[in-house]
Amino acid sequence: MVRKTSRSIAGVSALVLVLAACGRGDDQTGGQSSADIAQGPATGTITVWAMGAEGEKLPALAKEFEDANPGVDVQVTAIPWDAAHNKFTSAITAGQAPDAAMVGSTWMGEFAGLGALDATPSSIDKKAFFEGAQRTTEVGGTSYGIPWYVETRLLYYRKDLAKTAGYETPPTDWAGLKEMAKALQAKSGAKWGIGLQAGGTGSWQSLLPFAWSNGAALTKNNDAAYNFDSPEMQETLKYYGSFFNEGIADKEAPAQPTTEPDFVSGRVPMFISGPWMMSAVEKLGGEGFKDKYDVMPMPVKKTSSSFVGGCNFVVFKESKNRDSAWKFVNWLANPQTQAKWYQQSTDLPSVKSAWQDSALAADTKLAKFGKQLDTAQAPPTFATWEQAITALDTEVEKVARSGADPAAALKAAQASADSIGTGR
């Protein structure tokens, strides 16, 4: 999960270290489950840690759980994102982890590897969640916790400028996206046809939606190794790099982009980002701007897929109040709770049925994000992901900024990943 104030794909900063990602278990629902949850209401004290804005807003939601379970006291501690990882690892080592917590899924492999997480009880319906989101909880075939909330990425485009460029409807495939970007640049007064991240920290987030849409797999040998240099990845990086090489995207794009003002002014009429950007561009654009833009699915090469992010909620194995902690986590996965949490936080539900709530269903742009979540994917839950991906970010930058050979770049990224290993 990345803070909402800076989650644009066009310029992800070091906050990528806390981005939620998912991996593939041995089956759709995960492997073994822990002992089931005891019957009856929750009781006793439940200690909960949560980060960022969610940590600040969760106590009000938890009060409703307390009202429904008069014998329970949910004590939420809000933690800054930049301090969270070290706080968790120190607490795990000292045997002082909370009962339950919000956890970014790039930490799932590490925490599960430390033996810190309790496996998800079988009574929690794992099929209720978007499949890609559910897989973010799975490590080595076992599910730990639930996907709490989700997000995915779509292409934002100025439909008024696209009409000027000759497009009444957006393209659906790779070739069409490039042609539209060229037309916007040539006919609408745009400086660049599309905003893409030109390498650097977090650029993998911009690349992977295209890779998955091309059928690329990030693991091989039954999830025993990274798979960065496959033919599908090579084709993807060649396509991605062509936007920079052909002058359609800015190869000198800054690490901290000006995505919203560039989009509102028309300087950069397309970019990739998540649903939080809707309110950002509409606020800057003023009255009527929401009618000037739209969002579209990731373009198809073999399919249409995108990135699934968000955060999970887990119960720690050493919890002193395990049953009540799981009852709280299970309550967070209730469709009505999920819809209410969206209204309080704008975090999108991970439970598919919650999207039937009128607050979500009535928004046509939001519905497109929900549709993309049906096929959205995320990286493997390897403990070493954040180390291995650094080399890929570096190589993407060489291709985007300097025109390096994509095949050679990915070969170098693969060699680095092989030397690091998966941590399993």
Coordinates of C-alpha atoms in Angstrom, one line a residue:
M1 CA 0.0 0.0 0.0
V2 CA 1.3 3.5 -0.9
R3 CA 0.1 6.7 0.8
K4 CA -2.8 8.2 -1.1
T5 CA -1.0 11.5 -1.4
S6 CA 1.6 10.1 -3.8
R7 CA 0.4 7.0 -5.4
S8 CA 0.5 8.0 -9.1
I9 CA 2.2 5.3 -11.3
A10 CA 3.9 8.2 -13.1
G11 CA 6.1 9.0 -10.1
V12 CA 6.2 6.4 -7.3
S13 CA 8.8 7.3 -4.7
A14 CA 10.4 5.3 -2.0
L15 CA 7.0 4.7 -0.5
V16 CA 6.9 1.7 -2.8
L17 CA 8.6 -0.2 0.0
V18 CA 5.2 -0.4 1.7
L19 CA 3.2 -1.2 -1.4
A20 CA 1.0 -4.2 -1.1
A21 CA 1.6 -6.9 -3.6
C22 CA 0.4 -10.4 -4.0
G23 CA 1.8 -13.8 -4.9
R24 CA 0.5 -17.2 -6.1
G25 CA -0.1 -20.0 -3.7
D26 CA -0.5 -23.6 -4.7
D27 CA -4.2 -23.3 -5.2
Q28 CA -6.8 -20.6 -5.4
T29 CA -7.9 -20.7 -1.7
G30 CA -4.5 -21.2 -0.1
G31 CA -3.3 -24.3 1.7
Q32 CA -3.9 -25.3 5.3
S33 CA -6.0 -23.2 7.6
S34 CA -5.5 -22.7 11.3
A35 CA -8.0 -23.9 13.9
D36 CA -11.4 -22.4 13.4
I37 CA -12.9 -19.5 15.3
A38 CA -14.9 -20.3 18.4
Q39 CA -18.6 -19.6 18.5
G40 CA -20.0 -16.6 20.4
P41 CA -19.3 -12.9 20.7
A42 CA -15.8 -11.4 20.9
T43 CA -14.6 -10.7 24.4
G44 CA -11.5 -9.2 26.1
T45 CA -9.0 -6.8 24.7
I46 CA -7.8 -6.8 21.1
T47 CA -4.7 -4.9 20.3
V48 CA -4.5 -3.6 16.7
W49 CA -1.9 -1.8 14.7
A50 CA -2.8 0.2 11.6
M51 CA -0.8 2.6 9.4
G52 CA -1.4 6.1 8.0
A53 CA -4.8 7.5 7.4
E54 CA -6.4 4.0 8.0
G55 CA -4.8 3.9 11.4
E56 CA -6.4 7.3 12.3
K57 CA -9.9 6.3 11.0
L58 CA -10.1 2.7 12.1
P59 CA -11.0 3.4 15.8
A60 CA -14.4 4.9 14.7
L61 CA -15.1 1.8 12.7
A62 CA -13.9 -0.5 15.5
K63 CA -16.4 1.2 17.9
E64 CA -19.2 -0.4 15.9
F65 CA -17.7 -3.8 16.4
E66 CA -17.5 -3.0 20.2
D67 CA -21.1 -2.0 20.2
A68 CA -22.0 -5.4 18.6
N69 CA -19.8 -7.2 21.1
P70 CA -20.2 -5.4 24.5
G71 CA -17.5 -7.5 26.1
V72 CA -14.7 -6.5 23.8
D73 CA -12.3 -3.6 23.8
V74 CA -10.5 -2.9 20.5
Q75 CA -7.4 -0.8 21.1
V76 CA -6.1 0.6 17.8
T77 CA -2.6 2.1 17.6
A78 CA -1.9 4.3 14.6
I79 CA 1.6 4.0 13.2
P80 CA 3.4 6.1 10.6
W81 CA 4.2 4.2 7.5
D82 CA 7.9 5.1 7.5
A83 CA 8.3 3.6 11.0
A84 CA 6.0 0.6 10.6
H85 CA 8.3 -2.1 9.2
N86 CA 10.9 -1.7 11.8
K87 CA 8.3 -1.6 14.6
F88 CA 6.8 -4.9 13.3
T89 CA 10.0 -6.7 13.0
S90 CA 11.2 -5.6 16.4
A91 CA 7.9 -6.6 18.0
I92 CA 8.0 -10.0 16.3
T93 CA 11.5 -10.7 17.5
A94 CA 10.6 -9.6 21.0
G95 CA 7.4 -11.7 21.1
Q96 CA 5.4 -8.5 21.5
A97 CA 3.4 -8.2 18.3
P98 CA -0.2 -7.0 18.5
D99 CA -3.2 -9.4 18.3
A100 CA -4.1 -8.2 14.8
A101 CA -2.7 -5.6 12.3
M102 CA -3.0 -4.0 8.9
V103 CA 0.0 -5.3 6.9
G104 CA 1.3 -4.4 3.4
S105 CA 1.6 -7.7 1.5
T106 CA 5.2 -7.2 0.4
W107 CA 5.8 -8.0 4.1
M108 CA 3.7 -11.1 4.1
G109 CA 6.4 -13.5 2.9
E110 CA 8.9 -12.1 5.4
F111 CA 6.5 -12.2 8.4
A112 CA 5.2 -15.7 7.5
G113 CA 8.8 -16.8 7.1
L114 CA 9.4 -15.7 10.6
G115 CA 6.6 -17.9 11.8
A116 CA 4.7 -14.8 13.0
L117 CA 1.4 -15.1 11.3
D118 CA -1.6 -17.3 12.1
A119 CA -3.1 -19.1 9.1
T120 CA -6.6 -18.0 8.0
P121 CA -9.4 -20.1 9.6
S122 CA -11.3 -22.3 7.2
S123 CA -14.6 -20.6 8.1
I124 CA -13.5 -17.4 6.4
D125 CA -14.7 -17.6 2.8
K126 CA -11.6 -16.9 0.7
K127 CA -13.6 -17.0 -2.5
A128 CA -15.5 -13.9 -1.4
F129 CA -12.5 -11.7 -2.3
F130 CA -11.1 -10.7 -5.7
E131 CA -8.8 -13.5 -6.7
G132 CA -5.7 -11.4 -7.1
A133 CA -6.3 -9.7 -3.7
Q134 CA -6.8 -13.1 -2.0
R135 CA -3.5 -14.3 -3.4
T136 CA -1.7 -11.4 -1.6
T137 CA -2.4 -13.3 1.6
E138 CA -0.9 -16.6 0.4
V139 CA 2.7 -17.6 1.2
G140 CA 3.8 -21.1 0.2
G141 CA 0.3 -22.2 -0.5
T142 CA -1.1 -21.1 2.9
S143 CA -3.4 -18.1 3.4
Y144 CA -2.6 -15.7 6.3
G145 CA -5.2 -13.1 7.0
I146 CA -7.6 -11.4 4.6
P147 CA -7.2 -8.7 1.9
W148 CA -8.7 -5.8 3.7
Y149 CA -9.0 -3.2 0.9
V150 CA -7.8 -3.0 -2.6
E151 CA -6.9 -0.7 -5.5
T152 CA -5.9 -1.2 -9.1
R153 CA -4.6 1.0 -11.9
L154 CA -6.3 2.2 -15.1
L155 CA -5.4 4.7 -17.8
Y156 CA -6.7 8.2 -17.2
Y157 CA -7.3 10.1 -20.4
R158 CA -8.7 13.5 -21.4
K159 CA -11.8 12.5 -23.4
D160 CA -12.3 16.1 -24.6
L161 CA -8.8 16.2 -26.1
A162 CA -9.1 12.7 -27.4
K163 CA -12.2 13.8 -29.4
T164 CA -10.1 16.7 -30.8
A165 CA -7.6 14.1 -31.9
G166 CA -10.3 12.0 -33.6
Y167 CA -11.2 9.5 -30.9
E168 CA -14.8 9.2 -29.8
T169 CA -14.0 5.9 -27.9
P170 CA -10.7 4.9 -26.4
P171 CA -8.5 2.1 -27.9
T172 CA -8.4 -1.4 -26.4
D173 CA -5.1 -2.8 -27.4
W174 CA -1.4 -1.9 -27.3
A175 CA -1.1 -0.6 -30.9
G176 CA -4.2 1.5 -30.4
L177 CA -2.9 3.1 -27.2
K178 CA 0.3 4.2 -28.9
E179 CA -1.6 5.6 -31.9
M180 CA -3.9 7.5 -29.6
A181 CA -0.9 8.9 -27.6
K182 CA 0.7 10.0 -30.9
A183 CA -2.6 11.6 -32.0
L184 CA -3.0 13.5 -28.8
Q185 CA 0.5 14.8 -29.0
A186 CA 0.1 15.9 -32.6
K187 CA -3.5 17.3 -32.6
S188 CA -4.5 18.3 -29.1
G189 CA -1.6 20.7 -28.1
A190 CA -0.2 18.2 -25.6
K191 CA 3.5 18.2 -24.9
W192 CA 3.6 14.5 -24.4
G193 CA 1.1 11.8 -25.5
I194 CA 1.2 9.9 -22.2
G195 CA 2.9 10.1 -18.8
L196 CA 5.0 7.0 -17.9
Q197 CA 7.7 6.6 -15.3
A198 CA 11.1 6.7 -16.9
G199 CA 12.7 4.2 -14.5
G200 CA 13.8 4.7 -11.0
T201 CA 12.2 3.5 -7.7
G202 CA 8.8 2.0 -8.3
S203 CA 9.0 1.9 -12.1
W204 CA 8.1 -1.8 -12.0
Q205 CA 4.6 -0.7 -11.0
S206 CA 4.2 1.1 -14.3
L207 CA 5.7 -1.8 -16.3
L208 CA 3.9 -4.8 -14.8
P209 CA 0.4 -4.0 -15.9
F210 CA 1.6 -4.2 -19.5
A211 CA 3.6 -7.4 -18.7
W212 CA 0.6 -9.2 -17.2
S213 CA -1.6 -8.0 -20.1
N214 CA 1.0 -9.8 -22.3
G215 CA 0.7 -13.0 -20.3
A216 CA 4.0 -12.7 -18.5
A217 CA 4.6 -14.7 -15.3
L218 CA 7.0 -13.3 -12.7
T219 CA 7.9 -16.8 -11.3
K220 CA 9.1 -20.0 -12.8
N221 CA 10.0 -23.6 -11.7
N222 CA 6.8 -23.9 -9.6
D223 CA 7.3 -20.5 -7.9
A224 CA 10.8 -21.4 -6.9
A225 CA 12.5 -18.6 -8.8
Y226 CA 12.0 -15.1 -10.3
N227 CA 11.2 -14.9 -14.0
F228 CA 12.2 -11.4 -15.2
D229 CA 13.7 -12.2 -18.6
S230 CA 10.9 -14.3 -20.3
P231 CA 10.0 -13.5 -23.9
E232 CA 6.8 -11.9 -22.7
M233 CA 8.7 -9.6 -20.4
Q234 CA 11.2 -8.7 -23.2
E235 CA 8.3 -7.8 -25.6
T236 CA 6.7 -5.7 -22.9
L237 CA 9.9 -3.7 -22.0
K238 CA 10.5 -3.2 -25.7
Y239 CA 7.0 -1.8 -26.1
Y240 CA 7.2 0.3 -22.9
G241 CA 10.6 1.7 -24.0
S242 CA 9.3 2.7 -27.4
F243 CA 7.2 5.4 -25.9
F244 CA 10.3 7.1 -24.7
N245 CA 12.5 6.3 -27.7
E246 CA 9.8 7.7 -30.1
G247 CA 9.4 10.9 -28.0
I248 CA 5.8 10.1 -27.0
A249 CA 6.7 10.0 -23.3
D250 CA 9.2 12.2 -21.4
K251 CA 12.4 10.3 -20.8
E252 CA 13.5 13.1 -18.5
A253 CA 10.3 12.9 -16.4
P254 CA 11.2 13.9 -12.8
A255 CA 11.1 11.5 -9.9
Q256 CA 8.4 13.7 -8.3
P257 CA 6.0 14.4 -11.2
T258 CA 3.4 17.1 -11.6
T259 CA 0.8 14.6 -12.8
E260 CA -2.4 16.5 -11.7
P261 CA -1.6 19.9 -13.1
D262 CA -0.1 18.4 -16.3
F263 CA -3.3 16.4 -16.8
V264 CA -5.7 19.3 -16.1
S265 CA -3.7 21.7 -18.3
G266 CA -3.6 19.1 -21.1
R267 CA 0.2 19.0 -21.2
V268 CA 0.1 15.3 -20.5
P269 CA -3.4 14.0 -21.4
M270 CA -2.9 10.4 -20.3
F271 CA -1.4 8.6 -17.3
I272 CA -1.8 5.4 -15.3
S273 CA -2.9 5.5 -11.7
G274 CA -5.5 4.4 -9.1
P275 CA -8.9 5.6 -8.1
W276 CA -7.6 8.1 -5.6
M277 CA -6.6 10.3 -8.5
M278 CA -10.2 11.0 -9.5
S279 CA -10.7 13.3 -6.6
A280 CA -7.3 14.9 -7.0
V281 CA -7.7 15.9 -10.7
E282 CA -11.4 17.0 -10.1
K283 CA -10.4 19.2 -7.2
L284 CA -7.7 20.9 -9.3
G285 CA -9.7 21.0 -12.5
G286 CA -12.7 22.6 -10.8
E287 CA -16.4 22.5 -11.6
G288 CA -17.1 20.5 -14.7
F289 CA -13.7 18.8 -15.0
K290 CA -15.1 15.4 -14.2
D291 CA -16.9 15.5 -17.5
K292 CA -13.7 16.2 -19.4
Y293 CA -11.9 12.9 -18.6
D294 CA -12.5 9.3 -18.2
V295 CA -10.7 6.1 -17.4
M296 CA -10.1 3.0 -19.5
P297 CA -8.9 -0.6 -18.8
M298 CA -5.3 -1.5 -19.4
P299 CA -4.9 -2.2 -23.1
V300 CA -4.9 -5.8 -24.4
K301 CA -2.0 -7.7 -25.9
K302 CA -3.2 -11.1 -24.9
T303 CA -5.6 -10.0 -22.2
S304 CA -6.2 -6.9 -20.0
S305 CA -4.7 -7.0 -16.5
S306 CA -3.4 -4.5 -14.0
F307 CA -1.8 -4.2 -10.6
V308 CA -3.7 -5.0 -7.5
G309 CA -2.6 -3.2 -4.4
G310 CA -4.1 -2.4 -1.0
C311 CA -3.5 -3.9 2.4
N312 CA -4.2 -7.1 4.3
F313 CA -5.3 -7.7 7.8
V314 CA -3.6 -10.5 9.8
V315 CA -3.7 -12.1 13.2
F316 CA -0.3 -12.8 14.9
K317 CA 0.4 -16.4 16.0
E318 CA 1.3 -15.3 19.5
S319 CA -2.0 -13.4 20.0
K320 CA -3.3 -13.7 23.6
N321 CA -6.8 -13.3 22.3
R322 CA -6.8 -15.2 19.0
D323 CA -10.5 -16.0 18.7
S324 CA -11.6 -12.4 19.3
A325 CA -8.9 -11.1 17.0
W326 CA -10.1 -13.3 14.2
K327 CA -13.7 -12.3 14.8
F328 CA -12.7 -8.7 14.4
V329 CA -10.8 -9.5 11.2
N330 CA -13.7 -11.5 9.8
W331 CA -16.1 -8.6 10.7
L332 CA -13.8 -6.3 8.6
A333 CA -14.5 -8.6 5.6
N334 CA -18.3 -8.4 6.0
P335 CA -19.7 -6.8 2.8
Q336 CA -21.7 -4.2 4.8
T337 CA -18.6 -3.3 6.9
Q338 CA -16.6 -3.0 3.7
A339 CA -19.1 -0.7 2.1
K340 CA -19.2 1.5 5.2
W341 CA -15.4 1.6 5.4
Y342 CA -15.4 2.8 1.8
Q343 CA -17.7 5.7 2.7
Q344 CA -15.4 6.6 5.6
S345 CA -12.0 6.1 4.0
T346 CA -12.6 5.8 0.2
D347 CA -10.6 2.5 0.4
L348 CA -12.1 0.1 -2.1
P349 CA -13.7 -3.2 -0.9
S350 CA -11.8 -6.4 -1.4
V351 CA -15.0 -8.4 -1.1
K352 CA -16.7 -8.6 -4.5
S353 CA -20.3 -8.4 -3.2
A354 CA -19.6 -5.1 -1.4
W355 CA -19.3 -3.5 -4.8
Q356 CA -23.1 -3.8 -5.2
D357 CA -23.5 -1.1 -2.6
S358 CA -25.0 2.0 -4.3
A359 CA -22.2 4.3 -3.1
L360 CA -19.8 2.3 -5.5
A361 CA -22.2 1.0 -8.1
A362 CA -23.5 4.4 -9.1
D363 CA -20.1 5.8 -10.1
T364 CA -19.4 4.7 -13.6
K365 CA -15.6 5.5 -13.4
L366 CA -15.3 3.6 -10.2
A367 CA -17.1 0.6 -11.7
K368 CA -14.3 0.3 -14.3
F369 CA -11.8 -0.1 -11.5
G370 CA -14.0 -2.8 -10.1
K371 CA -14.1 -4.6 -13.4
Q372 CA -10.3 -4.4 -13.7
L373 CA -10.0 -6.0 -10.3
D374 CA -11.5 -9.2 -11.7
T375 CA -8.2 -9.8 -13.6
A376 CA -5.7 -7.7 -11.6
Q377 CA -2.5 -9.3 -10.4
A378 CA 0.4 -8.5 -8.1
P379 CA 4.0 -9.7 -7.5
P380 CA 4.9 -12.9 -5.7
T381 CA 5.0 -12.9 -1.9
F382 CA 8.8 -13.7 -1.8
A383 CA 10.6 -12.3 1.2
T384 CA 13.2 -10.8 -1.1
W385 CA 10.9 -9.0 -3.5
E386 CA 11.9 -5.5 -2.5
Q387 CA 15.6 -6.4 -3.0
A388 CA 15.1 -8.2 -6.3
I389 CA 12.9 -5.5 -7.8
T390 CA 15.6 -2.8 -7.3
A391 CA 17.6 -4.2 -10.2
L392 CA 14.6 -4.3 -12.5
D393 CA 13.9 -0.6 -11.7
T394 CA 17.5 0.2 -12.6
E395 CA 17.3 -1.6 -15.9
V396 CA 13.9 -0.1 -16.8
E397 CA 15.6 3.3 -16.4
K398 CA 18.4 2.4 -18.8
V399 CA 15.9 1.4 -21.4
A400 CA 13.7 4.5 -21.0
R401 CA 16.3 7.1 -20.6
S402 CA 19.2 5.8 -22.6
G403 CA 17.6 3.4 -25.1
A404 CA 19.3 0.3 -23.7
D405 CA 18.5 -3.1 -25.2
P406 CA 15.5 -4.5 -23.4
A407 CA 16.7 -8.1 -23.6
A408 CA 20.1 -7.3 -22.2
A409 CA 18.5 -5.2 -19.5
L410 CA 16.2 -8.0 -18.4
K411 CA 19.0 -10.5 -18.5
A412 CA 20.9 -8.3 -16.0
A413 CA 17.8 -7.9 -13.8
Q414 CA 17.4 -11.7 -13.9
A415 CA 21.0 -12.3 -12.9
S416 CA 20.6 -10.0 -9.9
A417 CA 17.4 -11.7 -8.8
D418 CA 19.0 -15.1 -9.1
S419 CA 21.8 -14.0 -6.9
I420 CA 19.4 -12.7 -4.3
G421 CA 17.1 -15.8 -4.4
T422 CA 13.5 -15.9 -3.2
G423 CA 14.2 -16.2 0.5
R424 CA 12.4 -19.5 0.7

